[in-house]
mmCIF file of C-alpha atoms in Angstrom:
data_model
loop_
_atom_site.group_PDB
_atom_site.id
_atom_site.type_symbol
_atom_site.label_atom_id
_atom_site.label_comp_id
_atom_site.label_asym_id
_atom_site.label_seq_id
_atom_site.Cartn_x
_atom_site.Cartn_y
_atom_site.Cartn_z
ATOM 1 C CA MET A 1 -1.750 -11.573 23.753
ATOM 2 C CA LEU A 2 -3.586 -9.318 26.192
ATOM 3 C CA GLN A 3 -6.289 -11.237 28.052
ATOM 4 C CA LEU A 4 -9.256 -9.081 29.020
ATOM 5 C CA ASP A 5 -11.667 -10.074 31.775
ATOM 6 C CA PHE A 6 -14.457 -8.258 29.938
ATOM 7 C CA HIS A 7 -15.640 -7.757 26.364
ATOM 8 C CA PRO A 8 -15.302 -4.109 25.247
ATOM 9 C CA THR A 9 -18.534 -2.534 24.062
ATOM 10 C CA GLY A 10 -18.752 -0.832 20.686
ATOM 11 C CA ARG A 11 -16.607 -1.483 17.639
ATOM 12 C CA HIS A 12 -12.872 -1.872 17.797
ATOM 13 C CA PHE A 13 -11.073 1.068 16.162
ATOM 14 C CA LEU A 14 -8.803 -0.506 13.542
ATOM 15 C CA GLN A 15 -6.633 2.450 12.511
ATOM 16 C CA ILE A 16 -3.572 0.641 11.246
ATOM 17 C CA PRO A 17 -2.534 1.257 7.617
ATOM 18 C CA GLY A 18 -3.962 -2.090 6.583
ATOM 19 C CA PRO A 19 -5.718 -4.373 6.914
ATOM 20 C CA SER A 20 -8.236 -1.567 6.803
ATOM 21 C CA PRO A 21 -11.789 -1.726 8.202
ATOM 22 C CA VAL A 22 -14.016 -3.795 5.894
ATOM 23 C CA PRO A 23 -17.388 -2.193 5.049
ATOM 24 C CA ASP A 24 -20.470 -4.151 6.101
ATOM 25 C CA ARG A 25 -21.571 -4.148 2.473
ATOM 26 C CA ILE A 26 -18.464 -6.120 1.489
ATOM 27 C CA LEU A 27 -18.820 -8.499 4.446
ATOM 28 C CA ARG A 28 -22.383 -9.267 3.352
ATOM 29 C CA ALA A 29 -21.231 -9.942 -0.211
ATOM 30 C CA MET A 30 -18.582 -12.347 1.062
ATOM 31 C CA SER A 31 -21.236 -14.291 2.996
ATOM 32 C CA LEU A 32 -22.901 -15.531 -0.208
ATOM 33 C CA PRO A 33 -22.800 -19.302 -0.774
ATOM 34 C CA THR A 34 -19.583 -20.592 -2.312
ATOM 35 C CA ILE A 35 -20.107 -21.637 -5.926
ATOM 36 C CA ASP A 36 -18.489 -24.026 -8.396
ATOM 37 C CA HIS A 37 -15.297 -22.338 -9.609
ATOM 38 C CA ARG A 38 -15.648 -24.184 -12.915
ATOM 39 C CA GLY A 39 -19.289 -23.317 -13.471
ATOM 40 C CA PRO A 40 -20.834 -20.562 -15.626
ATOM 41 C CA GLU A 41 -21.840 -18.386 -12.665
ATOM 42 C CA PHE A 42 -18.224 -18.171 -11.530
ATOM 43 C CA GLY A 43 -17.031 -17.431 -15.078
ATOM 44 C CA ALA A 44 -19.298 -14.377 -15.128
ATOM 45 C CA LEU A 45 -17.948 -13.257 -11.733
ATOM 46 C CA GLY A 46 -14.366 -13.740 -12.936
ATOM 47 C CA LEU A 47 -14.889 -11.627 -16.033
ATOM 48 C CA GLN A 48 -16.587 -8.950 -13.924
ATOM 49 C CA VAL A 49 -13.747 -8.543 -11.426
ATOM 50 C CA LEU A 50 -11.006 -8.845 -14.072
ATOM 51 C CA ALA A 51 -12.588 -6.008 -16.063
ATOM 52 C CA GLY A 52 -13.217 -3.864 -13.003
ATOM 53 C CA ILE A 53 -9.754 -4.176 -11.496
ATOM 54 C CA LYS A 54 -8.206 -2.855 -14.721
ATOM 55 C CA LYS A 55 -10.054 0.415 -14.079
ATOM 56 C CA ILE A 56 -8.529 0.653 -10.603
ATOM 57 C CA PHE A 57 -4.996 0.182 -11.953
ATOM 58 C CA LYS A 58 -5.856 2.409 -14.941
ATOM 59 C CA THR A 59 -4.641 -0.125 -17.453
ATOM 60 C CA LYS A 60 -5.906 -1.801 -20.627
ATOM 61 C CA HIS A 61 -3.580 -4.743 -20.137
ATOM 62 C CA PRO A 62 -3.988 -7.950 -18.067
ATOM 63 C CA VAL A 63 -4.183 -7.860 -14.287
ATOM 64 C CA VAL A 64 -3.405 -11.182 -12.628
ATOM 65 C CA ILE A 65 -5.301 -11.932 -9.411
ATOM 66 C CA TYR A 66 -3.668 -14.364 -6.975
ATOM 67 C CA PRO A 67 -5.107 -16.035 -3.851
ATOM 68 C CA SER A 68 -2.223 -14.755 -1.731
ATOM 69 C CA SER A 69 -0.859 -11.863 0.285
ATOM 70 C CA GLY A 70 1.062 -9.044 -1.357
ATOM 71 C CA THR A 71 4.308 -10.864 -0.588
ATOM 72 C CA GLY A 72 3.295 -13.499 -3.110
ATOM 73 C CA ALA A 73 2.732 -10.841 -5.752
ATOM 74 C CA TRP A 74 6.246 -9.480 -5.070
ATOM 75 C CA GLU A 75 7.651 -12.908 -5.843
ATOM 76 C CA ALA A 76 5.447 -13.314 -8.904
ATOM 77 C CA ALA A 77 6.673 -10.031 -10.380
ATOM 78 C CA LEU A 78 10.318 -11.033 -10.012
ATOM 79 C CA ALA A 79 9.964 -14.705 -10.936
ATOM 80 C CA ASN A 80 8.049 -14.068 -14.140
ATOM 81 C CA THR A 81 10.427 -11.492 -15.606
ATOM 82 C CA LEU A 82 13.973 -12.269 -14.440
ATOM 83 C CA SER A 83 16.656 -14.963 -14.544
ATOM 84 C CA PRO A 84 19.111 -16.169 -11.887
ATOM 85 C CA GLY A 85 21.929 -13.674 -11.335
ATOM 86 C CA ASP A 86 20.135 -10.768 -13.019
ATOM 87 C CA LEU A 87 20.966 -7.371 -11.511
ATOM 88 C CA VAL A 88 18.022 -5.473 -10.023
ATOM 89 C CA LEU A 89 18.205 -1.821 -8.941
ATOM 90 C CA MET A 90 16.041 -1.142 -5.885
ATOM 91 C CA TYR A 91 15.458 1.940 -3.746
ATOM 92 C CA GLU A 92 15.321 2.010 0.048
ATOM 93 C CA THR A 93 12.391 4.073 1.287
ATOM 94 C CA GLY A 94 11.496 1.946 4.303
ATOM 95 C CA HIS A 95 10.844 -1.486 5.740
ATOM 96 C CA PHE A 96 8.852 -2.897 2.836
ATOM 97 C CA ALA A 97 11.368 -1.785 0.238
ATOM 98 C CA ALA A 98 13.976 -3.572 2.365
ATOM 99 C CA LEU A 99 11.886 -6.751 2.562
ATOM 100 C CA TRP A 100 11.388 -6.786 -1.211
ATOM 101 C CA GLN A 101 15.149 -6.417 -1.666
ATOM 102 C CA LYS A 102 15.718 -9.319 0.727
ATOM 103 C CA MET A 103 13.307 -11.478 -1.247
ATOM 104 C CA ALA A 104 15.057 -10.668 -4.527
ATOM 105 C CA ALA A 105 18.374 -11.769 -3.055
ATOM 106 C CA ARG A 106 16.845 -15.001 -1.739
ATOM 107 C CA LEU A 107 15.498 -15.764 -5.228
ATOM 108 C CA GLY A 108 19.037 -15.682 -6.608
ATOM 109 C CA LEU A 109 19.031 -12.174 -8.049
ATOM 110 C CA SER A 110 21.834 -9.647 -7.629
ATOM 111 C CA THR A 111 20.523 -6.491 -5.999
ATOM 112 C CA GLU A 112 21.787 -2.949 -5.670
ATOM 113 C CA PHE A 113 20.081 -0.776 -3.066
ATOM 114 C CA LEU A 114 20.044 2.991 -3.592
ATOM 115 C CA ALA A 115 19.112 5.374 -0.778
ATOM 116 C CA TRP A 116 19.070 9.055 0.097
ATOM 117 C CA SER A 117 22.385 9.791 1.784
ATOM 118 C CA GLY A 118 21.700 13.062 3.627
ATOM 119 C CA SER A 119 21.647 13.599 7.380
ATOM 120 C CA ASP A 120 18.611 13.811 9.630
ATOM 121 C CA GLU A 121 18.432 15.060 13.205
ATOM 122 C CA GLN A 122 15.257 13.182 14.099
ATOM 123 C CA LEU A 123 16.354 9.752 12.853
ATOM 124 C CA PRO A 124 20.100 9.831 12.174
ATOM 125 C CA HIS A 125 20.178 6.031 11.846
ATOM 126 C CA ALA A 126 17.486 5.952 9.142
ATOM 127 C CA PRO A 127 17.525 9.235 7.177
ATOM 128 C CA SER A 128 16.294 7.680 3.914
ATOM 129 C CA TRP A 129 13.196 6.360 5.677
ATOM 130 C CA ARG A 130 11.720 9.869 5.813
ATOM 131 C CA ARG A 131 11.814 10.646 2.083
ATOM 132 C CA GLY A 132 10.595 9.348 -1.249
ATOM 133 C CA VAL A 133 12.464 7.909 -4.183
ATOM 134 C CA GLN A 134 14.941 10.362 -5.709
ATOM 135 C CA ALA A 135 14.563 9.775 -9.409
ATOM 136 C CA ASP A 136 17.807 11.576 -10.250
ATOM 137 C CA LEU A 137 19.795 8.945 -8.342
ATOM 138 C CA ILE A 138 18.163 6.228 -10.427
ATOM 139 C CA GLU A 139 18.848 8.122 -13.647
ATOM 140 C CA ALA A 140 22.522 8.623 -12.731
ATOM 141 C CA ARG A 141 22.999 4.947 -11.874
ATOM 142 C CA LEU A 142 21.315 3.742 -15.058
ATOM 143 C CA ALA A 143 23.391 6.145 -17.144
ATOM 144 C CA LYS A 144 26.536 4.460 -15.822
ATOM 145 C CA ASP A 145 25.218 1.039 -16.775
ATOM 146 C CA THR A 146 26.543 1.138 -20.322
ATOM 147 C CA GLU A 147 26.437 -2.656 -20.636
ATOM 148 C CA LYS A 148 22.741 -2.696 -19.627
ATOM 149 C CA LYS A 149 23.296 -5.244 -16.877
ATOM 150 C CA ILE A 150 20.450 -3.834 -14.770
ATOM 151 C CA LYS A 151 17.312 -5.699 -15.797
ATOM 152 C CA ALA A 152 14.717 -4.045 -13.553
ATOM 153 C CA VAL A 153 14.145 -1.035 -11.320
ATOM 154 C CA CYS A 154 11.979 -1.793 -8.273
ATOM 155 C CA VAL A 155 10.423 0.967 -6.147
ATOM 156 C CA VAL A 156 7.633 1.313 -3.597
ATOM 157 C CA HIS A 157 4.820 3.727 -4.430
ATOM 158 C CA ASN A 158 3.375 4.236 -0.944
ATOM 159 C CA GLU A 159 5.806 3.037 1.737
ATOM 160 C CA THR A 160 3.500 1.653 4.414
ATOM 161 C CA SER A 161 6.185 1.725 7.093
ATOM 162 C CA THR A 162 6.851 5.458 6.813
ATOM 163 C CA GLY A 163 3.937 7.333 5.235
ATOM 164 C CA VAL A 164 5.829 8.471 2.137
ATOM 165 C CA THR A 165 4.328 8.386 -1.373
ATOM 166 C CA SER A 166 6.945 8.483 -4.138
ATOM 167 C CA ASP A 167 6.599 10.051 -7.590
ATOM 168 C CA ILE A 168 6.396 7.065 -9.930
ATOM 169 C CA ALA A 169 6.013 9.167 -13.078
ATOM 170 C CA ALA A 170 9.376 10.781 -12.241
ATOM 171 C CA VAL A 171 10.992 7.347 -11.958
ATOM 172 C CA ARG A 172 9.737 6.411 -15.424
ATOM 173 C CA LYS A 173 11.080 9.696 -16.807
ATOM 174 C CA ALA A 174 14.439 8.961 -15.194
ATOM 175 C CA ILE A 175 14.636 5.521 -16.825
ATOM 176 C CA ASP A 176 13.708 6.998 -20.203
ATOM 177 C CA ALA A 177 16.172 9.886 -19.826
ATOM 178 C CA ALA A 178 18.957 7.359 -19.233
ATOM 179 C CA GLY A 179 17.887 5.505 -22.364
ATOM 180 C CA HIS A 180 17.797 2.288 -20.380
ATOM 181 C CA PRO A 181 15.694 -0.811 -21.182
ATOM 182 C CA ALA A 182 15.202 -1.900 -17.543
ATOM 183 C CA LEU A 183 11.707 -2.937 -16.546
ATOM 184 C CA LEU A 184 9.930 -0.736 -13.986
ATOM 185 C CA MET A 185 8.284 -2.658 -11.147
ATOM 186 C CA VAL A 186 6.241 -0.821 -8.522
ATOM 187 C CA ASP A 187 4.822 -1.952 -5.193
ATOM 188 C CA SER A 188 1.512 -0.138 -4.727
ATOM 189 C CA ILE A 189 0.176 -2.532 -2.104
ATOM 190 C CA SER A 190 -0.976 0.259 0.206
ATOM 191 C CA GLY A 191 -1.330 2.977 -2.395
ATOM 192 C CA LEU A 192 -3.785 1.414 -4.831
ATOM 193 C CA ALA A 193 -7.350 2.759 -4.525
ATOM 194 C CA SER A 194 -6.264 5.334 -1.926
ATOM 195 C CA ALA A 195 -3.629 7.337 -3.820
ATOM 196 C CA ASP A 196 -3.616 8.168 -7.520
ATOM 197 C CA PHE A 197 -1.948 5.425 -9.551
ATOM 198 C CA ARG A 198 -1.702 5.163 -13.348
ATOM 199 C CA HIS A 199 -0.153 1.914 -14.527
ATOM 200 C CA ASP A 200 -0.300 2.606 -18.264
ATOM 201 C CA GLU A 201 0.274 6.364 -18.269
ATOM 202 C CA TRP A 202 3.291 6.107 -15.955
ATOM 203 C CA GLY A 203 4.850 3.327 -18.006
ATOM 204 C CA VAL A 204 4.939 0.746 -15.236
ATOM 205 C CA ASP A 205 5.746 -2.792 -16.363
ATOM 206 C CA VAL A 206 4.553 -4.674 -13.267
ATOM 207 C CA THR A 207 2.461 -3.165 -10.475
ATOM 208 C CA ILE A 208 2.073 -5.206 -7.297
ATOM 209 C CA SER A 209 -0.865 -4.708 -4.955
ATOM 210 C CA GLY A 210 -3.060 -6.389 -2.356
ATOM 211 C CA SER A 211 -6.642 -6.514 -1.186
ATOM 212 C CA GLN A 212 -6.411 -5.351 2.421
ATOM 213 C CA LYS A 213 -5.634 -1.658 2.001
ATOM 214 C CA GLY A 214 -7.521 0.772 -0.237
ATOM 215 C CA LEU A 215 -9.710 -1.975 -1.681
ATOM 216 C CA MET A 216 -11.128 -2.456 1.871
ATOM 217 C CA LEU A 217 -11.074 -6.259 1.743
ATOM 218 C CA PRO A 218 -9.614 -8.794 4.145
ATOM 219 C CA PRO A 219 -6.110 -10.019 3.311
ATOM 220 C CA GLY A 220 -5.893 -12.850 0.805
ATOM 221 C CA ILE A 221 -5.892 -11.381 -2.704
ATOM 222 C CA SER A 222 -2.870 -9.939 -4.491
ATOM 223 C CA PHE A 223 -2.346 -8.528 -7.953
ATOM 224 C CA ASN A 224 0.170 -8.168 -10.766
ATOM 225 C CA ALA A 225 -0.817 -5.542 -13.334
ATOM 226 C CA LEU A 226 1.227 -6.233 -16.453
ATOM 227 C CA SER A 227 2.568 -4.375 -19.478
ATOM 228 C CA PRO A 228 3.259 -5.894 -22.904
ATOM 229 C CA ARG A 229 7.003 -5.552 -22.160
ATOM 230 C CA ALA A 230 6.601 -7.545 -18.974
ATOM 231 C CA LEU A 231 4.686 -10.280 -20.762
ATOM 232 C CA GLU A 232 7.381 -10.429 -23.415
ATOM 233 C CA ALA A 233 10.113 -10.639 -20.754
ATOM 234 C CA SER A 234 8.293 -13.554 -19.126
ATOM 235 C CA LYS A 235 8.810 -15.665 -22.252
ATOM 236 C CA SER A 236 12.588 -15.774 -21.733
ATOM 237 C CA ALA A 237 12.826 -15.422 -17.918
ATOM 238 C CA LYS A 238 14.535 -18.379 -16.267
ATOM 239 C CA LEU A 239 13.653 -18.055 -12.566
ATOM 240 C CA PRO A 240 11.540 -21.056 -11.480
ATOM 241 C CA ARG A 241 7.822 -20.449 -11.228
ATOM 242 C CA ALA A 242 4.778 -22.674 -11.281
ATOM 243 C CA PHE A 243 1.963 -21.343 -9.087
ATOM 244 C CA TRP A 244 2.992 -17.754 -9.925
ATOM 245 C CA ALA A 245 3.356 -18.284 -13.701
ATOM 246 C CA TRP A 246 1.516 -15.706 -15.767
ATOM 247 C CA ASP A 247 1.049 -17.713 -18.967
ATOM 248 C CA GLU A 248 -1.583 -20.189 -17.771
ATOM 249 C CA ILE A 249 -3.506 -17.727 -15.624
ATOM 250 C CA VAL A 250 -3.645 -14.998 -18.286
ATOM 251 C CA GLU A 251 -4.909 -17.527 -20.810
ATOM 252 C CA MET A 252 -7.621 -18.971 -18.555
ATOM 253 C CA ASN A 253 -8.657 -15.499 -17.369
ATOM 254 C CA LYS A 254 -9.881 -14.782 -20.894
ATOM 255 C CA ASP A 255 -12.946 -16.862 -20.023
ATOM 256 C CA GLY A 256 -13.114 -15.775 -16.382
ATOM 257 C CA TYR A 257 -11.423 -18.806 -14.837
ATOM 258 C CA TRP A 258 -8.219 -19.699 -12.974
ATOM 259 C CA PRO A 259 -5.813 -22.634 -13.444
ATOM 260 C CA TYR A 260 -6.303 -23.533 -9.758
ATOM 261 C CA THR A 261 -8.929 -22.963 -7.083
ATOM 262 C CA PRO A 262 -9.380 -19.202 -6.533
ATOM 263 C CA ASN A 263 -10.649 -17.603 -3.318
ATOM 264 C CA THR A 264 -14.264 -17.453 -4.469
ATOM 265 C CA ASN A 265 -15.847 -15.537 -1.618
ATOM 266 C CA LEU A 266 -13.095 -12.925 -1.541
ATOM 267 C CA LEU A 267 -13.835 -12.361 -5.225
ATOM 268 C CA TYR A 268 -17.457 -11.667 -4.262
ATOM 269 C CA GLY A 269 -16.056 -9.052 -1.907
ATOM 270 C CA LEU A 270 -13.792 -7.677 -4.622
ATOM 271 C CA ALA A 271 -16.754 -7.260 -6.962
ATOM 272 C CA GLU A 272 -18.555 -5.252 -4.258
ATOM 273 C CA SER A 273 -15.441 -3.179 -3.545
ATOM 274 C CA LEU A 274 -15.052 -2.327 -7.219
ATOM 275 C CA ASP A 275 -18.696 -1.317 -7.396
ATOM 276 C CA MET A 276 -18.263 0.994 -4.409
ATOM 277 C CA LEU A 277 -15.010 2.611 -5.574
ATOM 278 C CA LEU A 278 -15.948 3.050 -9.217
ATOM 279 C CA GLY A 279 -19.426 4.198 -8.234
ATOM 280 C CA GLU A 280 -17.937 6.937 -6.078
ATOM 281 C CA GLY A 281 -15.365 7.796 -8.753
ATOM 282 C CA LEU A 282 -11.628 7.363 -8.277
ATOM 283 C CA ASP A 283 -10.914 11.091 -8.297
ATOM 284 C CA LYS A 284 -13.332 11.549 -5.382
ATOM 285 C CA VAL A 285 -11.794 8.571 -3.579
ATOM 286 C CA PHE A 286 -8.327 10.103 -3.873
ATOM 287 C CA ALA A 287 -9.550 13.554 -2.796
ATOM 288 C CA ARG A 288 -11.274 11.997 0.219
ATOM 289 C CA HIS A 289 -8.063 10.358 1.365
ATOM 290 C CA GLN A 290 -6.031 13.550 0.851
ATOM 291 C CA ARG A 291 -8.537 15.479 2.952
ATOM 292 C CA TRP A 292 -8.456 12.904 5.744
ATOM 293 C CA ALA A 293 -4.661 12.868 5.725
ATOM 294 C CA ALA A 294 -4.480 16.651 6.022
ATOM 295 C CA GLY A 295 -6.859 16.562 8.975
ATOM 296 C CA VAL A 296 -4.786 13.950 10.811
ATOM 297 C CA ARG A 297 -1.526 15.779 10.078
ATOM 298 C CA ALA A 298 -3.085 18.922 11.542
ATOM 299 C CA ALA A 299 -3.352 17.048 14.847
ATOM 300 C CA VAL A 300 0.280 15.914 14.789
ATOM 301 C CA GLU A 301 1.452 19.439 14.017
ATOM 302 C CA ALA A 302 -0.676 20.819 16.864
ATOM 303 C CA TRP A 303 0.893 18.307 19.247
ATOM 304 C CA GLY A 304 4.315 19.563 18.215
ATOM 305 C CA LEU A 305 5.556 16.097 17.247
ATOM 306 C CA PRO A 306 7.564 15.309 14.086
ATOM 307 C CA ILE A 307 5.835 13.598 11.176
ATOM 308 C CA GLN A 308 7.817 10.598 9.926
ATOM 309 C CA CYS A 309 7.703 11.881 6.340
ATOM 310 C CA ALA A 310 10.048 14.864 6.278
ATOM 311 C CA ASP A 311 9.013 16.114 2.826
ATOM 312 C CA PRO A 312 5.506 17.640 2.637
ATOM 313 C CA ALA A 313 5.523 17.120 -1.139
ATOM 314 C CA VAL A 314 5.283 13.349 -0.642
ATOM 315 C CA TYR A 315 3.001 13.095 2.402
ATOM 316 C CA SER A 316 0.967 9.896 2.146
ATOM 317 C CA PRO A 317 -2.843 10.078 1.933
ATOM 318 C CA VAL A 318 -2.955 6.579 3.428
ATOM 319 C CA LEU A 319 -1.200 6.913 6.775
ATOM 320 C CA THR A 320 0.713 9.353 8.958
ATOM 321 C CA GLY A 321 3.777 8.256 10.911
ATOM 322 C CA VAL A 322 4.444 10.021 14.223
ATOM 323 C CA ILE A 323 7.906 10.138 15.804
ATOM 324 C CA THR A 324 7.790 10.030 19.594
ATOM 325 C CA PRO A 325 10.172 12.121 21.729
ATOM 326 C CA GLU A 326 13.568 10.654 22.579
ATOM 327 C CA GLY A 327 13.167 8.212 25.462
ATOM 328 C CA VAL A 328 9.447 7.562 24.840
ATOM 329 C CA ASP A 329 8.816 4.001 23.643
ATOM 330 C CA ALA A 330 6.304 4.286 20.815
ATOM 331 C CA ASP A 331 5.283 0.661 21.220
ATOM 332 C CA ALA A 332 4.492 1.218 24.897
ATOM 333 C CA VAL A 333 2.304 4.160 23.895
ATOM 334 C CA ARG A 334 0.516 1.989 21.331
ATOM 335 C CA ARG A 335 -0.084 -0.785 23.849
ATOM 336 C CA LEU A 336 -1.526 1.648 26.365
ATOM 337 C CA ILE A 337 -3.858 3.131 23.746
ATOM 338 C CA HIS A 338 -5.033 -0.319 22.706
ATOM 339 C CA GLN A 339 -5.663 -1.413 26.283
ATOM 340 C CA ARG A 340 -7.423 1.757 27.421
ATOM 341 C CA PHE A 341 -9.347 2.743 24.279
ATOM 342 C CA ASP A 342 -9.613 -0.404 22.110
ATOM 343 C CA LEU A 343 -7.782 1.439 19.331
ATOM 344 C CA SER A 344 -5.142 -0.259 17.148
ATOM 345 C CA LEU A 345 -2.325 1.799 15.636
ATOM 346 C CA GLY A 346 0.492 0.654 13.367
ATOM 347 C CA THR A 347 3.819 -0.186 14.971
ATOM 348 C CA GLY A 348 7.207 1.125 13.936
ATOM 349 C CA LEU A 349 8.885 -1.480 11.714
ATOM 350 C CA GLY A 350 12.524 -2.381 11.222
ATOM 351 C CA LYS A 351 14.806 0.587 11.883
ATOM 352 C CA LEU A 352 11.840 2.533 13.276
ATOM 353 C CA LYS A 353 10.813 0.061 15.973
ATOM 354 C CA GLY A 354 10.057 1.866 19.206
ATOM 355 C CA ARG A 355 10.593 5.323 17.678
ATOM 356 C CA MET A 356 7.306 5.908 15.858
ATOM 357 C CA PHE A 357 3.732 4.729 15.417
ATOM 358 C CA ARG A 358 1.446 4.891 12.401
ATOM 359 C CA MET A 359 -2.078 6.294 12.156
ATOM 360 C CA GLY A 360 -4.092 4.832 9.280
ATOM 361 C CA HIS A 361 -6.689 6.961 7.506
ATOM 362 C CA LEU A 362 -7.836 4.857 4.587
ATOM 363 C CA GLY A 363 -10.713 2.781 3.350
ATOM 364 C CA ASP A 364 -13.968 2.532 5.268
ATOM 365 C CA SER A 365 -13.483 5.576 7.483
ATOM 366 C CA ASN A 366 -15.159 8.960 7.896
ATOM 367 C CA ASP A 367 -14.527 12.261 9.640
ATOM 368 C CA LEU A 368 -15.862 11.067 12.975
ATOM 369 C CA THR A 369 -13.858 7.832 13.066
ATOM 370 C CA LEU A 370 -10.701 9.836 12.415
ATOM 371 C CA VAL A 371 -11.561 12.437 15.069
ATOM 372 C CA ALA A 372 -12.065 9.533 17.479
ATOM 373 C CA MET A 373 -8.708 8.051 16.485
ATOM 374 C CA VAL A 374 -6.970 11.374 17.107
ATOM 375 C CA ALA A 375 -8.735 11.651 20.496
ATOM 376 C CA GLY A 376 -7.575 8.184 21.501
ATOM 377 C CA VAL A 377 -3.998 8.946 20.474
ATOM 378 C CA GLU A 378 -4.026 12.295 22.283
ATOM 379 C CA MET A 379 -5.251 10.709 25.492
ATOM 380 C CA GLY A 380 -2.681 7.947 25.195
ATOM 381 C CA LEU A 381 0.177 10.380 24.640
ATOM 382 C CA LYS A 382 -0.851 12.394 27.694
ATOM 383 C CA LEU A 383 -1.140 9.267 29.822
ATOM 384 C CA SER A 384 2.361 8.321 28.633
ATOM 385 C CA GLY A 385 3.751 11.608 29.897
ATOM 386 C CA VAL A 386 4.311 13.207 26.490
ATOM 387 C CA LYS A 387 4.105 17.008 26.615
ATOM 388 C CA LEU A 388 1.783 18.248 23.858
ATOM 389 C CA ALA A 389 1.858 21.806 22.546
ATOM 390 C CA ALA A 390 -1.875 22.048 21.803
ATOM 391 C CA SER A 391 -5.004 19.979 21.201
ATOM 392 C CA GLY A 392 -4.723 17.825 18.119
ATOM 393 C CA VAL A 393 -8.395 16.895 18.423
ATOM 394 C CA GLN A 394 -9.401 20.519 18.048
ATOM 395 C CA ALA A 395 -7.039 20.966 15.102
ATOM 396 C CA THR A 396 -8.533 17.959 13.299
ATOM 397 C CA MET A 397 -12.096 19.093 13.983
ATOM 398 C CA ASP A 398 -11.275 22.600 12.758
ATOM 399 C CA HIS A 399 -9.734 21.214 9.575
ATOM 400 C CA PHE A 400 -12.680 18.982 8.739
ATOM 401 C CA ALA A 401 -15.177 21.726 9.586
ATOM 402 C CA SER A 402 -13.439 24.250 7.323
ATOM 403 C CA HIS A 403 -12.697 21.764 4.515
ATOM 404 C CA ALA A 404 -16.043 20.118 3.893
ATOM 405 C CA ALA A 405 -16.134 16.930 1.844
ATOM 406 C CA PRO A 406 -17.598 17.292 -1.686
ATOM 407 C CA ALA A 407 -20.466 14.946 -0.800
ATOM 408 C CA ALA A 408 -21.349 17.112 2.224
ATOM 409 C CA LEU A 409 -21.352 20.222 0.053
ATOM 410 C CA GLN A 410 -23.672 18.556 -2.459
ATOM 411 C CA LYS A 411 -26.105 17.497 0.267
ATOM 412 C CA ALA A 412 -26.063 20.981 1.784
ATOM 413 C CA ALA A 413 -26.881 22.504 -1.577
#
């Protein structure tokens, strides 16, 4: 850990793709006195957040809230629906898809990992980590599974390690076109509340998410949004589960309570987050993130550097990955930027370590914080000896100036 002989003035710029900056309003809500988690006041809070979170997932069905990280919700999704030895079809879009696959194997499941098999000049060792899920590959594999051995299809909605947002509706259509009964499980840990997600409409059986991304909370809450098919599958699933079991928690949630001690003060924060997001309107939230993402990408394009996501159709509204030139250590660039400008960027993970960094543009941000982030990155790249084609700061400012936010237009009128 870097030891500083002074305390930097001003706020630290947390521009990683999660945990995202927590609004002061949520921090104040979390500072309320802790209450009895078996008392009537907590029951009212529980019912409030359980009803509100359904609106974020766009579902009418139960959403389970765990006091855990998103990794716990991964395990819960698998453990509640599957049995030892079951075959699970997964798709490699990046580091987190790979970690989920590793977990499935450790739980005693058989896994098959699909991936895009084309070539890529920028990252020849990881070509699939620049593209989204190809639904036609899933459809073709399921069509060959005449004995219906595949019990679930698991994909990542917004791959936090790469900045790629996959088309989940297309995956559901692929499963249906193959006439296959496999459950559809989706990791939307970084996508939820930043990118459009429709649990019911897209026919997702289990959606996994977490608190520290678009919901703008600290880490410590995770979610399983369920479908009736998933609940039915849980009745015959044989993988061990106790803490993660849906049956007890879904039953007790009917009255606003949990079968164990929940993270009370984080639920205060969740209630405030839901009020902020639903008050703004989810469509406006999604449009805001798309606008921010376009402004940040304008900077990367002006610099003349490759964007990690190679397909503009699936650019993430949550983060932008930047590939550094051959021979330039992306982690060294990040460290320099952190030391000089008190700005945190996301590191390259897994196969991408040292080759790219990630710029987060989600949650409690605004135009000026993102312009400042771009300025810090541009200065750091120059100090690292990277030749830039043009000013990314100017490109971002021009984009935001010529693409005013809806709220700004309303105030101007």
